[in-house]
Tab-separated table of C-alpha atoms and ligand atoms in Angstrom:
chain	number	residue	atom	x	y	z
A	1	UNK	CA	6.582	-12.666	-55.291
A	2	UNK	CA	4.941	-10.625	-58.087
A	3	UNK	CA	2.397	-13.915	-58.819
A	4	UNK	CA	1.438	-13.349	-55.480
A	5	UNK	CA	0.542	-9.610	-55.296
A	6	UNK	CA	-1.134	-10.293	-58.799
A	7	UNK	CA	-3.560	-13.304	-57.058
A	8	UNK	CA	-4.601	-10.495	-54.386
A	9	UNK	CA	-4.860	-8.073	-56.791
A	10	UNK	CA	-6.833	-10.477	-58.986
A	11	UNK	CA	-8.924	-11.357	-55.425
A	12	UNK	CA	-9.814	-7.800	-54.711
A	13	UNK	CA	-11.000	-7.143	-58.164
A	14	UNK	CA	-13.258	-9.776	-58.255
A	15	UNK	CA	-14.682	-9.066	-54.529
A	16	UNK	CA	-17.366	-6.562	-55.766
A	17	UNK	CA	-18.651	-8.433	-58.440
A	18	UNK	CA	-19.784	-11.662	-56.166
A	19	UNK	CA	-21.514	-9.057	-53.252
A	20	UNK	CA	-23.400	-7.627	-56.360
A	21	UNK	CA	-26.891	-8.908	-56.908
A	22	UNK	CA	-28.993	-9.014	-53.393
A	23	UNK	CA	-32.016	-11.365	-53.207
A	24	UNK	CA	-35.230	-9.734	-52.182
A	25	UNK	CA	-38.190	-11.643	-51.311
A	26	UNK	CA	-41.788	-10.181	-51.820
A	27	UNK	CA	-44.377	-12.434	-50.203
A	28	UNK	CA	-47.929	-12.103	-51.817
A	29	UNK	CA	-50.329	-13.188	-48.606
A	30	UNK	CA	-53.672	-12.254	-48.113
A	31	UNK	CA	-54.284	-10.398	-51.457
A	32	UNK	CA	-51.237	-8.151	-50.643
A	33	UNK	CA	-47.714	-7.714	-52.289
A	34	UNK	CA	-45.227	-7.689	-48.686
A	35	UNK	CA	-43.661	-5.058	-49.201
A	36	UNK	CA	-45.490	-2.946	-50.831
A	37	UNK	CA	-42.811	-0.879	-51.939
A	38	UNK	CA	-39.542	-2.724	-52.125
A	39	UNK	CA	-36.028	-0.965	-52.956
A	40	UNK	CA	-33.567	-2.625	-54.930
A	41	UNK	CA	-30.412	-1.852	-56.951
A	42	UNK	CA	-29.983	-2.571	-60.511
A	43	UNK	CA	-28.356	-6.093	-60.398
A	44	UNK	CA	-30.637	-7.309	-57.610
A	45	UNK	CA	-33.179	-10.485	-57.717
A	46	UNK	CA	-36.643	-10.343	-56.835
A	47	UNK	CA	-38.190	-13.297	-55.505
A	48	UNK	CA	-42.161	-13.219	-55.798
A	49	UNK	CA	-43.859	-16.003	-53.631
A	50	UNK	CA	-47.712	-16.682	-53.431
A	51	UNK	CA	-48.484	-17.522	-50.709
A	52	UNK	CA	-52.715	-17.382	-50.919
A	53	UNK	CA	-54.266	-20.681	-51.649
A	54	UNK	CA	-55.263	-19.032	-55.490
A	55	UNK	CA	-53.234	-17.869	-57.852
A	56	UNK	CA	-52.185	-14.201	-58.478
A	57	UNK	CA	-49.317	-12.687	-60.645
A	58	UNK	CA	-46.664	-9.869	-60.494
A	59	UNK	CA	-47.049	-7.890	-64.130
A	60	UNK	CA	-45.759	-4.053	-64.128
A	61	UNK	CA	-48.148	-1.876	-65.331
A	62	UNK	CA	-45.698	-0.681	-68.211
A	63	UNK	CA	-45.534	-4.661	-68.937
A	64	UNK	CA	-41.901	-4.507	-68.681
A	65	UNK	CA	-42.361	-7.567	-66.809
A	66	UNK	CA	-44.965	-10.366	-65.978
A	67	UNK	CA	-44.673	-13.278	-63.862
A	68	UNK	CA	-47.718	-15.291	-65.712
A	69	UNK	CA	-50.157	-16.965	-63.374
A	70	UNK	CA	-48.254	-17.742	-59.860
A	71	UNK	CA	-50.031	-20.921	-58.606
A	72	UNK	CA	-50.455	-21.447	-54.952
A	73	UNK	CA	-47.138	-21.754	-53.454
A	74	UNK	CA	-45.140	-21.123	-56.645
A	75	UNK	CA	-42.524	-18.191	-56.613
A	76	UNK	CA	-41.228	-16.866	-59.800
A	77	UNK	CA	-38.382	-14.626	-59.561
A	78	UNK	CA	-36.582	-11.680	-61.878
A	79	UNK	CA	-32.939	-10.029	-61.974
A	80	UNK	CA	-34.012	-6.518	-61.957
A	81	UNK	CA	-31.796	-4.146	-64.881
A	82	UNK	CA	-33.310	-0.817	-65.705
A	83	UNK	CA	-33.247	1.745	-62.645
A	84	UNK	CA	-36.360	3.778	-61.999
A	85	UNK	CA	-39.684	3.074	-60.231
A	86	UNK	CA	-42.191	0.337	-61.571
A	87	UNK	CA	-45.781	0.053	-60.698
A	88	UNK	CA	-46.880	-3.652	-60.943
A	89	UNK	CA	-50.146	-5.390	-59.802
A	90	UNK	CA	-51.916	-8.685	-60.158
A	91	UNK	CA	-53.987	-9.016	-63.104
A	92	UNK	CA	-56.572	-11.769	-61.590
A	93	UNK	CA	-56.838	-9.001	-58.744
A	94	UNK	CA	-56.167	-5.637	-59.987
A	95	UNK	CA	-56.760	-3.881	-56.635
A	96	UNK	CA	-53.884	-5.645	-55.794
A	97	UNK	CA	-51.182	-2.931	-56.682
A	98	UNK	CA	-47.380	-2.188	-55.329
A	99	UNK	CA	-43.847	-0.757	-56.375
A	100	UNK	CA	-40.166	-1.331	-57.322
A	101	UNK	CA	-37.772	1.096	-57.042
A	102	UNK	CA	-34.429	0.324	-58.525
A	103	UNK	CA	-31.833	2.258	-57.541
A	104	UNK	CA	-28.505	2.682	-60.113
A	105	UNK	CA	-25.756	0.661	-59.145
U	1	CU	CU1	-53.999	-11.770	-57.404
């Protein structure tokens, strides 16, 4: 009887760790990051996807990270670990501009 209680006990432990990490898409249409400002959680994947028929990227402006040239249709995507908020824009379009705020876990 004890195995058992341990196996649920086991179970619940490891619940928390498989909801952790949500996948967030941004869509890049149109010469526009959608959202614009996206909210994650430390843990989380971002999923960047051009959809314009010419390449763009996704670098933060601190260069903490930088997606290199996103061809049309390609998505590149990031697990996201430091909280705090990150500017990022496109550097073949630098009006192109949004955010990511990462919330602790
Ligand atoms: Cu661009």
């Amino acid at each position: 009887m004890a195995g058992q209680w341990l196996l649920v006990a086991l179970g619940a432990l490891c619940l928390p760790a498989m909801a952790a990490g949500r996948v967030h898409v941004v869509n890049i249409e149109a010469m526009q990051f959608q959202p614009s400002t996206l909210d994650v959680q430390a843990g989380d994947t971002v999923v960047w996807k051009n959809k314009d028929p010419f390449p763009h990227t996704a670098t933060a402006v601190d260069r903490s990270f930088d997606s290199g040239s996103l061809a049309p249709g390609a998505q590149w995507k990031m697990v996201v670990k430091k909280p705090g908020s990150v500017a990022y824009f496109c550097t073949l379009h630098e009006t192109m501009r949004a955010t990511l705020d990462v919330k602790p876990r």
